[in-house]
Amino acid sequence: MMKFEVLILGCGAAAPNGRNLPSAQLINLRENYLLVDCGEGTQLQLRRYNVKFQRISHIFISHLHGDHYLGLMGLLSSMHLLGRRTPLVVYSPAGLEEIIRLQMKISESYFEFPLEFVVLPCDEERLIVSESAFEVRSFPLRHRLKCSGFLFTEKPLLPNISKDMIRELKLSIEEILQLKHGNTIVNREGMVIEPQQVLLPAHEIRSYAYCSDTMEWENIVPSIRNVSLLYHESTFLESESKRAVETWHSTASGAARIASKAAVKMLMLGHYSARYGNLNCFLDEAMQIFPNVVLAEEGKTIEL
Ligand SMILES: [Zn+2]
């Protein structure tokens, strides 16, 4: 199985504590490196976990609260310093390009690599990236500032044909490719072979949804339905549900209710408020509503 995994670089809320760093995750999607949010300290975390950060091709910033993007200028500067030439695309709500370009202007600096900024709509779902191996959609979250969730979906690989079958039917490479692309062929012995006779079932398509900062909001359910893994913030426990609403955040129970409504396979919690000592209470609370839950923790890798 080709890699599709999520490395947690930071999973705390905005106020600093000694336990968690602000939001950032690195997705390895079939050797494409995608960075999601870039809180302060992200480049140090990338170094700590031995990520070759020049391989990052796309950066997705959910919104412009500092705990989700203040590490970006440092990371971009290091990429330049270390000789990057390959292009980089940064997706975010409006305003980020101005912030970065102003810092560059005042420090009279420049980047040697092509840097493109793409503004997210934040009020409707949209396909924002389509590559050969994967696609990315953005969809609106409900937060104090314009805020976007992201859905990462791999594209199907070509189906397989067993080695025994290839030998038995004496298939050439050209014939194998024809069959894999769904075409009927006639082999050297004049035998008509339909693709459905020889193709093994295609693998299951894996997907990952990232919901950074949001109130519990049912409108996101259609965008994240049946995903393999849902990351949904849980800044608070349900005992602080009033505070969650006031600050446009969710509780562990709220995240679990959304996971359940969307029938996702697994839920990951994160963006924990610094007020909580033991994070297992997040796990316990969510699991009363939805069975398959993991806690985000710095350095943890979740394989899909
Ligand atoms: Zn926020």
Short mmCIF file of N, CA and C in Angstrom, two decimals, residues 36-190:
data_model
loop_
_atom_site.label_atom_id
_atom_site.label_comp_id
_atom_site.label_asym_id
_atom_site.label_seq_id
_atom_site.Cartn_x
_atom_site.Cartn_y
_atom_site.Cartn_z
N VAL A 36 -0.20 21.29 6.62
CA VAL A 36 -1.51 21.85 6.95
C VAL A 36 -1.38 22.66 8.22
N ASP A 37 -1.63 23.94 8.13
CA ASP A 37 -1.40 24.93 9.17
C ASP A 37 0.09 24.97 9.52
N CYS A 38 0.49 26.11 10.08
CA CYS A 38 1.93 26.31 10.29
C CYS A 38 2.11 27.22 11.50
N GLY A 39 1.74 26.70 12.67
CA GLY A 39 1.89 27.47 13.90
C GLY A 39 3.37 27.72 14.20
N GLU A 40 3.59 28.60 15.19
CA GLU A 40 4.95 28.93 15.62
C GLU A 40 5.70 27.63 15.95
N GLY A 41 6.94 27.54 15.51
CA GLY A 41 7.75 26.36 15.84
C GLY A 41 7.66 25.23 14.85
N THR A 42 6.87 25.42 13.78
CA THR A 42 6.68 24.31 12.84
C THR A 42 8.00 23.86 12.22
N GLN A 43 8.86 24.81 11.84
CA GLN A 43 10.11 24.38 11.18
C GLN A 43 11.01 23.59 12.13
N LEU A 44 10.96 23.94 13.41
CA LEU A 44 11.74 23.16 14.39
C LEU A 44 11.19 21.75 14.52
N GLN A 45 9.89 21.63 14.52
CA GLN A 45 9.26 20.32 14.59
C GLN A 45 9.59 19.48 13.36
N LEU A 46 9.57 20.12 12.18
CA LEU A 46 9.92 19.39 10.96
C LEU A 46 11.33 18.83 11.06
N ARG A 47 12.24 19.64 11.61
CA ARG A 47 13.62 19.20 11.82
C ARG A 47 13.67 18.05 12.83
N ARG A 48 12.96 18.24 13.95
CA ARG A 48 12.97 17.23 15.02
C ARG A 48 12.55 15.86 14.49
N TYR A 49 11.56 15.85 13.61
CA TYR A 49 11.05 14.56 13.12
C TYR A 49 11.66 14.18 11.75
N ASN A 50 12.78 14.84 11.42
CA ASN A 50 13.56 14.48 10.22
C ASN A 50 12.76 14.53 8.93
N VAL A 51 11.90 15.53 8.81
CA VAL A 51 11.15 15.70 7.56
C VAL A 51 12.00 16.56 6.62
N LYS A 52 12.18 16.08 5.40
CA LYS A 52 12.91 16.88 4.40
C LYS A 52 11.97 17.98 3.92
N PHE A 53 12.04 19.16 4.59
CA PHE A 53 10.96 20.13 4.36
C PHE A 53 11.01 20.82 3.00
N GLN A 54 12.15 20.69 2.29
CA GLN A 54 12.16 21.24 0.92
C GLN A 54 11.23 20.45 0.00
N ARG A 55 10.83 19.26 0.46
CA ARG A 55 9.93 18.46 -0.38
C ARG A 55 8.47 18.90 -0.26
N ILE A 56 8.18 19.79 0.67
CA ILE A 56 6.80 20.27 0.80
C ILE A 56 6.44 21.06 -0.46
N SER A 57 5.36 20.69 -1.10
CA SER A 57 4.96 21.35 -2.35
C SER A 57 3.77 22.29 -2.17
N HIS A 58 2.93 21.99 -1.19
CA HIS A 58 1.72 22.79 -0.95
C HIS A 58 1.59 23.05 0.55
N ILE A 59 1.18 24.27 0.91
CA ILE A 59 0.90 24.59 2.31
C ILE A 59 -0.54 25.09 2.39
N PHE A 60 -1.31 24.55 3.32
CA PHE A 60 -2.72 24.92 3.47
C PHE A 60 -2.91 25.57 4.84
N ILE A 61 -3.29 26.84 4.85
CA ILE A 61 -3.51 27.56 6.11
C ILE A 61 -5.01 27.74 6.28
N SER A 62 -5.54 27.22 7.39
CA SER A 62 -7.00 27.21 7.56
C SER A 62 -7.57 28.60 7.82
N HIS A 63 -6.88 29.40 8.62
CA HIS A 63 -7.34 30.77 8.90
C HIS A 63 -6.20 31.56 9.51
N LEU A 64 -6.44 32.86 9.66
CA LEU A 64 -5.33 33.74 10.01
C LEU A 64 -5.29 34.13 11.48
N HIS A 65 -5.77 33.26 12.37
CA HIS A 65 -5.41 33.41 13.78
C HIS A 65 -3.96 32.94 13.92
N GLY A 66 -3.19 33.68 14.73
CA GLY A 66 -1.74 33.48 14.78
C GLY A 66 -1.29 32.05 15.05
N ASP A 67 -2.05 31.33 15.86
CA ASP A 67 -1.60 29.98 16.21
C ASP A 67 -1.69 29.01 15.04
N HIS A 68 -2.18 29.49 13.89
CA HIS A 68 -2.27 28.62 12.71
C HIS A 68 -1.32 29.03 11.58
N TYR A 69 -0.66 30.19 11.73
CA TYR A 69 0.23 30.57 10.61
C TYR A 69 1.51 31.29 11.02
N LEU A 70 1.72 31.60 12.31
CA LEU A 70 2.88 32.43 12.66
C LEU A 70 4.23 31.74 12.43
N GLY A 71 4.21 30.45 12.13
CA GLY A 71 5.47 29.77 11.81
C GLY A 71 5.83 29.86 10.33
N LEU A 72 4.93 30.45 9.54
CA LEU A 72 5.14 30.40 8.08
C LEU A 72 6.34 31.22 7.62
N MET A 73 6.47 32.46 8.14
CA MET A 73 7.57 33.32 7.69
C MET A 73 8.92 32.67 7.99
N GLY A 74 9.04 32.06 9.15
CA GLY A 74 10.29 31.38 9.50
C GLY A 74 10.58 30.21 8.58
N LEU A 75 9.57 29.45 8.28
CA LEU A 75 9.75 28.28 7.41
C LEU A 75 10.14 28.72 5.99
N LEU A 76 9.44 29.73 5.47
CA LEU A 76 9.75 30.22 4.11
C LEU A 76 11.18 30.75 4.07
N SER A 77 11.58 31.51 5.10
CA SER A 77 12.94 32.07 5.15
C SER A 77 13.98 30.97 5.15
N SER A 78 13.72 29.91 5.92
CA SER A 78 14.68 28.79 5.96
C SER A 78 14.74 28.06 4.63
N MET A 79 13.59 27.92 4.00
CA MET A 79 13.59 27.27 2.68
C MET A 79 14.49 28.03 1.71
N HIS A 80 14.40 29.37 1.77
CA HIS A 80 15.24 30.20 0.90
C HIS A 80 16.71 30.06 1.27
N LEU A 81 16.98 30.19 2.58
CA LEU A 81 18.35 30.11 3.09
C LEU A 81 19.04 28.82 2.69
N LEU A 82 18.28 27.74 2.66
CA LEU A 82 18.85 26.42 2.37
C LEU A 82 18.80 26.10 0.88
N GLY A 83 18.53 27.13 0.06
CA GLY A 83 18.73 26.97 -1.38
C GLY A 83 17.56 26.45 -2.17
N ARG A 84 16.38 26.60 -1.65
CA ARG A 84 15.22 26.09 -2.39
C ARG A 84 15.07 26.80 -3.74
N ARG A 85 14.74 26.00 -4.76
CA ARG A 85 14.43 26.56 -6.08
C ARG A 85 13.06 26.08 -6.57
N THR A 86 12.56 25.02 -5.96
CA THR A 86 11.31 24.44 -6.45
C THR A 86 10.11 25.27 -5.99
N PRO A 87 9.08 25.34 -6.84
CA PRO A 87 7.92 26.18 -6.52
C PRO A 87 7.16 25.71 -5.29
N LEU A 88 6.47 26.66 -4.67
CA LEU A 88 5.66 26.36 -3.49
C LEU A 88 4.34 27.14 -3.63
N VAL A 89 3.24 26.48 -3.31
CA VAL A 89 1.94 27.15 -3.36
C VAL A 89 1.34 27.18 -1.96
N VAL A 90 0.86 28.34 -1.55
CA VAL A 90 0.26 28.51 -0.22
C VAL A 90 -1.21 28.89 -0.39
N TYR A 91 -2.09 28.12 0.21
CA TYR A 91 -3.54 28.37 0.16
C TYR A 91 -3.98 28.92 1.50
N SER A 92 -4.78 29.98 1.49
CA SER A 92 -5.26 30.54 2.76
C SER A 92 -6.40 31.51 2.49
N PRO A 93 -7.14 31.89 3.53
CA PRO A 93 -8.09 32.99 3.36
C PRO A 93 -7.33 34.27 3.01
N ALA A 94 -8.03 35.27 2.49
CA ALA A 94 -7.41 36.51 2.01
C ALA A 94 -6.57 37.18 3.11
N GLY A 95 -5.46 37.77 2.71
CA GLY A 95 -4.65 38.58 3.63
C GLY A 95 -3.25 38.05 3.87
N LEU A 96 -3.05 36.76 3.68
CA LEU A 96 -1.74 36.18 4.03
C LEU A 96 -0.62 36.68 3.12
N GLU A 97 -0.92 36.81 1.85
CA GLU A 97 0.13 37.28 0.93
C GLU A 97 0.62 38.67 1.34
N GLU A 98 -0.33 39.55 1.70
CA GLU A 98 0.07 40.91 2.14
C GLU A 98 0.96 40.84 3.37
N ILE A 99 0.59 39.97 4.32
CA ILE A 99 1.36 39.85 5.56
C ILE A 99 2.80 39.43 5.25
N ILE A 100 2.94 38.41 4.40
CA ILE A 100 4.28 37.88 4.10
C ILE A 100 5.08 38.88 3.25
N ARG A 101 4.42 39.48 2.24
CA ARG A 101 5.15 40.40 1.36
C ARG A 101 5.61 41.65 2.12
N LEU A 102 4.82 42.10 3.10
CA LEU A 102 5.22 43.26 3.90
C LEU A 102 6.48 42.95 4.71
N GLN A 103 6.53 41.77 5.29
CA GLN A 103 7.72 41.39 6.06
C GLN A 103 8.94 41.30 5.16
N MET A 104 8.74 40.78 3.95
CA MET A 104 9.86 40.69 3.01
C MET A 104 10.34 42.07 2.61
N LYS A 105 9.37 42.96 2.35
CA LYS A 105 9.72 44.31 1.89
C LYS A 105 10.54 45.04 2.96
N ILE A 106 10.06 45.00 4.21
CA ILE A 106 10.72 45.75 5.27
C ILE A 106 12.09 45.17 5.61
N SER A 107 12.23 43.86 5.48
CA SER A 107 13.56 43.27 5.75
C SER A 107 14.41 43.22 4.48
N GLU A 108 13.92 43.85 3.41
CA GLU A 108 14.63 43.88 2.13
C GLU A 108 15.13 42.49 1.73
N SER A 109 14.24 41.53 1.87
CA SER A 109 14.60 40.16 1.51
C SER A 109 13.72 39.68 0.35
N TYR A 110 14.11 38.57 -0.21
CA TYR A 110 13.38 37.99 -1.33
C TYR A 110 13.57 36.49 -1.28
N PHE A 111 12.73 35.79 -1.98
CA PHE A 111 12.88 34.33 -2.05
C PHE A 111 13.32 33.95 -3.45
N GLU A 112 14.26 33.01 -3.55
CA GLU A 112 14.75 32.56 -4.86
C GLU A 112 13.78 31.62 -5.54
N PHE A 113 12.84 31.07 -4.77
CA PHE A 113 11.94 30.07 -5.35
C PHE A 113 10.59 30.72 -5.67
N PRO A 114 9.91 30.19 -6.71
CA PRO A 114 8.59 30.74 -7.05
C PRO A 114 7.59 30.45 -5.92
N LEU A 115 6.97 31.51 -5.41
CA LEU A 115 6.03 31.38 -4.30
C LEU A 115 4.69 31.97 -4.75
N GLU A 116 3.68 31.10 -4.75
CA GLU A 116 2.36 31.55 -5.20
C GLU A 116 1.37 31.48 -4.04
N PHE A 117 0.52 32.49 -3.93
CA PHE A 117 -0.52 32.48 -2.92
C PHE A 117 -1.87 32.32 -3.60
N VAL A 118 -2.69 31.43 -3.07
CA VAL A 118 -4.04 31.22 -3.61
C VAL A 118 -5.03 31.53 -2.49
N VAL A 119 -6.01 32.39 -2.79
CA VAL A 119 -7.01 32.78 -1.78
C VAL A 119 -8.18 31.81 -1.81
N LEU A 120 -8.52 31.29 -0.64
CA LEU A 120 -9.64 30.33 -0.53
C LEU A 120 -10.97 31.08 -0.45
N PRO A 121 -12.03 30.48 -0.98
CA PRO A 121 -13.33 31.18 -0.96
C PRO A 121 -13.93 31.29 0.45
N CYS A 122 -13.78 30.28 1.28
CA CYS A 122 -14.27 30.25 2.67
C CYS A 122 -15.79 30.30 2.82
N ASP A 123 -16.55 30.47 1.74
CA ASP A 123 -18.00 30.45 1.90
C ASP A 123 -18.66 29.36 1.07
N GLU A 124 -17.86 28.55 0.38
CA GLU A 124 -18.41 27.43 -0.39
C GLU A 124 -17.33 26.37 -0.58
N GLU A 125 -17.79 25.13 -0.80
CA GLU A 125 -16.82 24.06 -1.06
C GLU A 125 -16.21 24.26 -2.43
N ARG A 126 -14.91 23.95 -2.57
CA ARG A 126 -14.28 24.10 -3.87
C ARG A 126 -13.12 23.11 -4.03
N LEU A 127 -12.97 22.60 -5.25
CA LEU A 127 -11.80 21.79 -5.58
C LEU A 127 -10.64 22.75 -5.78
N ILE A 128 -9.59 22.65 -4.97
CA ILE A 128 -8.50 23.63 -5.07
C ILE A 128 -7.21 23.04 -5.64
N VAL A 129 -7.02 21.71 -5.52
CA VAL A 129 -5.83 21.08 -6.10
C VAL A 129 -6.26 19.78 -6.77
N SER A 130 -5.75 19.54 -7.97
CA SER A 130 -5.97 18.24 -8.59
C SER A 130 -4.66 17.79 -9.24
N GLU A 131 -3.99 16.85 -8.60
CA GLU A 131 -2.72 16.30 -9.09
C GLU A 131 -2.97 14.87 -9.53
N SER A 132 -1.93 14.22 -10.08
CA SER A 132 -2.16 12.85 -10.57
C SER A 132 -2.48 11.89 -9.42
N ALA A 133 -1.90 12.11 -8.24
CA ALA A 133 -2.07 11.16 -7.14
C ALA A 133 -3.17 11.54 -6.15
N PHE A 134 -3.57 12.81 -6.14
CA PHE A 134 -4.53 13.23 -5.11
C PHE A 134 -5.25 14.52 -5.52
N GLU A 135 -6.34 14.81 -4.77
CA GLU A 135 -6.99 16.11 -4.92
C GLU A 135 -7.29 16.68 -3.55
N VAL A 136 -7.49 17.99 -3.51
CA VAL A 136 -7.80 18.67 -2.25
C VAL A 136 -8.99 19.58 -2.47
N ARG A 137 -9.96 19.50 -1.54
CA ARG A 137 -11.10 20.42 -1.55
C ARG A 137 -11.05 21.26 -0.29
N SER A 138 -11.49 22.50 -0.41
CA SER A 138 -11.66 23.32 0.78
C SER A 138 -13.15 23.47 1.03
N PHE A 139 -13.53 23.63 2.29
CA PHE A 139 -14.95 23.84 2.61
C PHE A 139 -15.04 24.74 3.84
N PRO A 140 -16.15 25.47 3.98
CA PRO A 140 -16.23 26.45 5.07
C PRO A 140 -16.38 25.81 6.44
N LEU A 141 -15.69 26.38 7.42
CA LEU A 141 -15.91 26.05 8.83
C LEU A 141 -16.59 27.26 9.48
N ARG A 142 -17.04 27.08 10.71
CA ARG A 142 -17.73 28.18 11.37
C ARG A 142 -16.88 28.66 12.55
N HIS A 143 -16.20 29.79 12.35
CA HIS A 143 -15.26 30.31 13.34
C HIS A 143 -15.39 31.83 13.36
N ARG A 144 -14.71 32.47 14.32
CA ARG A 144 -14.86 33.93 14.42
C ARG A 144 -14.32 34.61 13.15
N LEU A 145 -13.23 34.08 12.63
CA LEU A 145 -12.64 34.59 11.38
C LEU A 145 -13.02 33.65 10.24
N LYS A 146 -12.90 34.12 9.01
CA LYS A 146 -13.08 33.24 7.85
C LYS A 146 -12.14 32.05 8.01
N CYS A 147 -12.68 30.85 7.87
CA CYS A 147 -11.88 29.66 8.17
C CYS A 147 -12.29 28.52 7.26
N SER A 148 -11.30 27.78 6.81
CA SER A 148 -11.53 26.75 5.83
C SER A 148 -11.08 25.38 6.33
N GLY A 149 -11.90 24.37 6.08
CA GLY A 149 -11.48 22.98 6.30
C GLY A 149 -10.90 22.46 5.00
N PHE A 150 -10.19 21.32 5.08
CA PHE A 150 -9.60 20.72 3.88
C PHE A 150 -9.89 19.23 3.83
N LEU A 151 -10.17 18.77 2.63
CA LEU A 151 -10.38 17.34 2.41
C LEU A 151 -9.35 16.84 1.40
N PHE A 152 -8.51 15.89 1.83
CA PHE A 152 -7.46 15.31 0.99
C PHE A 152 -7.89 13.92 0.57
N THR A 153 -7.97 13.68 -0.73
CA THR A 153 -8.44 12.39 -1.22
C THR A 153 -7.45 11.86 -2.25
N GLU A 154 -7.06 10.58 -2.08
CA GLU A 154 -6.17 10.02 -3.09
C GLU A 154 -6.97 9.64 -4.33
N LYS A 155 -6.28 9.65 -5.47
CA LYS A 155 -6.92 9.21 -6.70
C LYS A 155 -6.68 7.71 -6.86
N PRO A 156 -7.61 7.00 -7.49
CA PRO A 156 -7.45 5.56 -7.59
C PRO A 156 -6.21 5.19 -8.40
N LEU A 157 -5.52 4.16 -7.93
CA LEU A 157 -4.42 3.60 -8.72
C LEU A 157 -5.02 2.69 -9.77
N LEU A 158 -4.22 2.35 -10.79
CA LEU A 158 -4.70 1.36 -11.76
C LEU A 158 -4.88 0.02 -11.06
N PRO A 159 -5.91 -0.74 -11.41
CA PRO A 159 -6.11 -2.04 -10.75
C PRO A 159 -4.99 -3.02 -11.10
N ASN A 160 -4.92 -4.11 -10.35
CA ASN A 160 -3.86 -5.11 -10.57
C ASN A 160 -4.37 -6.33 -11.32
N ILE A 161 -3.42 -7.07 -11.91
CA ILE A 161 -3.72 -8.38 -12.49
C ILE A 161 -2.73 -9.35 -11.86
N SER A 162 -3.20 -10.50 -11.42
CA SER A 162 -2.29 -11.42 -10.72
C SER A 162 -1.25 -11.99 -11.69
N LYS A 163 -0.07 -12.33 -11.11
CA LYS A 163 1.04 -12.84 -11.93
C LYS A 163 0.64 -14.17 -12.60
N ASP A 164 -0.11 -14.98 -11.86
CA ASP A 164 -0.56 -16.27 -12.41
C ASP A 164 -1.39 -16.06 -13.67
N MET A 165 -2.28 -15.09 -13.59
CA MET A 165 -3.17 -14.79 -14.72
C MET A 165 -2.37 -14.29 -15.92
N ILE A 166 -1.37 -13.45 -15.66
CA ILE A 166 -0.53 -12.91 -16.73
C ILE A 166 0.20 -14.05 -17.44
N ARG A 167 0.72 -15.02 -16.65
CA ARG A 167 1.43 -16.16 -17.21
C ARG A 167 0.47 -17.05 -18.00
N GLU A 168 -0.67 -17.34 -17.38
CA GLU A 168 -1.64 -18.25 -17.98
C GLU A 168 -2.14 -17.74 -19.33
N LEU A 169 -2.40 -16.44 -19.40
CA LEU A 169 -2.97 -15.87 -20.63
C LEU A 169 -1.89 -15.32 -21.55
N LYS A 170 -0.62 -15.45 -21.13
CA LYS A 170 0.52 -14.97 -21.92
C LYS A 170 0.33 -13.51 -22.35
N LEU A 171 0.03 -12.67 -21.38
CA LEU A 171 -0.25 -11.26 -21.68
C LEU A 171 1.06 -10.48 -21.86
N SER A 172 1.09 -9.61 -22.87
CA SER A 172 2.23 -8.71 -23.05
C SER A 172 2.01 -7.47 -22.18
N ILE A 173 3.07 -6.68 -22.02
CA ILE A 173 2.95 -5.47 -21.20
C ILE A 173 1.89 -4.53 -21.79
N GLU A 174 1.90 -4.43 -23.12
CA GLU A 174 0.90 -3.58 -23.78
C GLU A 174 -0.52 -4.06 -23.48
N GLU A 175 -0.71 -5.40 -23.53
CA GLU A 175 -2.05 -5.95 -23.24
C GLU A 175 -2.45 -5.72 -21.78
N ILE A 176 -1.49 -5.85 -20.89
CA ILE A 176 -1.78 -5.62 -19.46
C ILE A 176 -2.27 -4.19 -19.26
N LEU A 177 -1.55 -3.24 -19.89
CA LEU A 177 -1.94 -1.84 -19.74
C LEU A 177 -3.33 -1.58 -20.32
N GLN A 178 -3.59 -2.19 -21.49
CA GLN A 178 -4.92 -2.04 -22.10
C GLN A 178 -6.01 -2.52 -21.15
N LEU A 179 -5.79 -3.68 -20.56
CA LEU A 179 -6.78 -4.24 -19.64
C LEU A 179 -6.94 -3.35 -18.40
N LYS A 180 -5.80 -2.89 -17.86
CA LYS A 180 -5.86 -2.04 -16.66
C LYS A 180 -6.63 -0.75 -16.93
N HIS A 181 -6.59 -0.29 -18.17
CA HIS A 181 -7.34 0.92 -18.52
C HIS A 181 -8.77 0.61 -18.94
N GLY A 182 -9.16 -0.65 -18.77
CA GLY A 182 -10.57 -0.99 -18.99
C GLY A 182 -10.91 -1.41 -20.42
N ASN A 183 -9.89 -1.70 -21.23
CA ASN A 183 -10.16 -2.09 -22.62
C ASN A 183 -10.14 -3.62 -22.79
N THR A 184 -11.03 -4.12 -23.64
CA THR A 184 -11.05 -5.55 -23.98
C THR A 184 -9.92 -5.82 -24.98
N ILE A 185 -9.25 -6.96 -24.84
CA ILE A 185 -8.17 -7.28 -25.80
C ILE A 185 -8.38 -8.67 -26.39
N VAL A 186 -7.64 -8.93 -27.48
CA VAL A 186 -7.58 -10.28 -28.04
C VAL A 186 -6.11 -10.70 -27.95
N ASN A 187 -5.82 -11.79 -27.22
CA ASN A 187 -4.40 -12.15 -27.02
C ASN A 187 -3.85 -12.95 -28.20
N ARG A 188 -2.57 -13.35 -28.10
CA ARG A 188 -1.89 -14.02 -29.21
C ARG A 188 -2.60 -15.28 -29.68
N GLU A 189 -3.32 -15.91 -28.75
CA GLU A 189 -4.01 -17.15 -29.13
C GLU A 189 -5.42 -16.90 -29.62
N GLY A 190 -5.74 -15.60 -29.84
CA GLY A 190 -7.06 -15.27 -30.39
C GLY A 190 -8.17 -15.28 -29.36
#
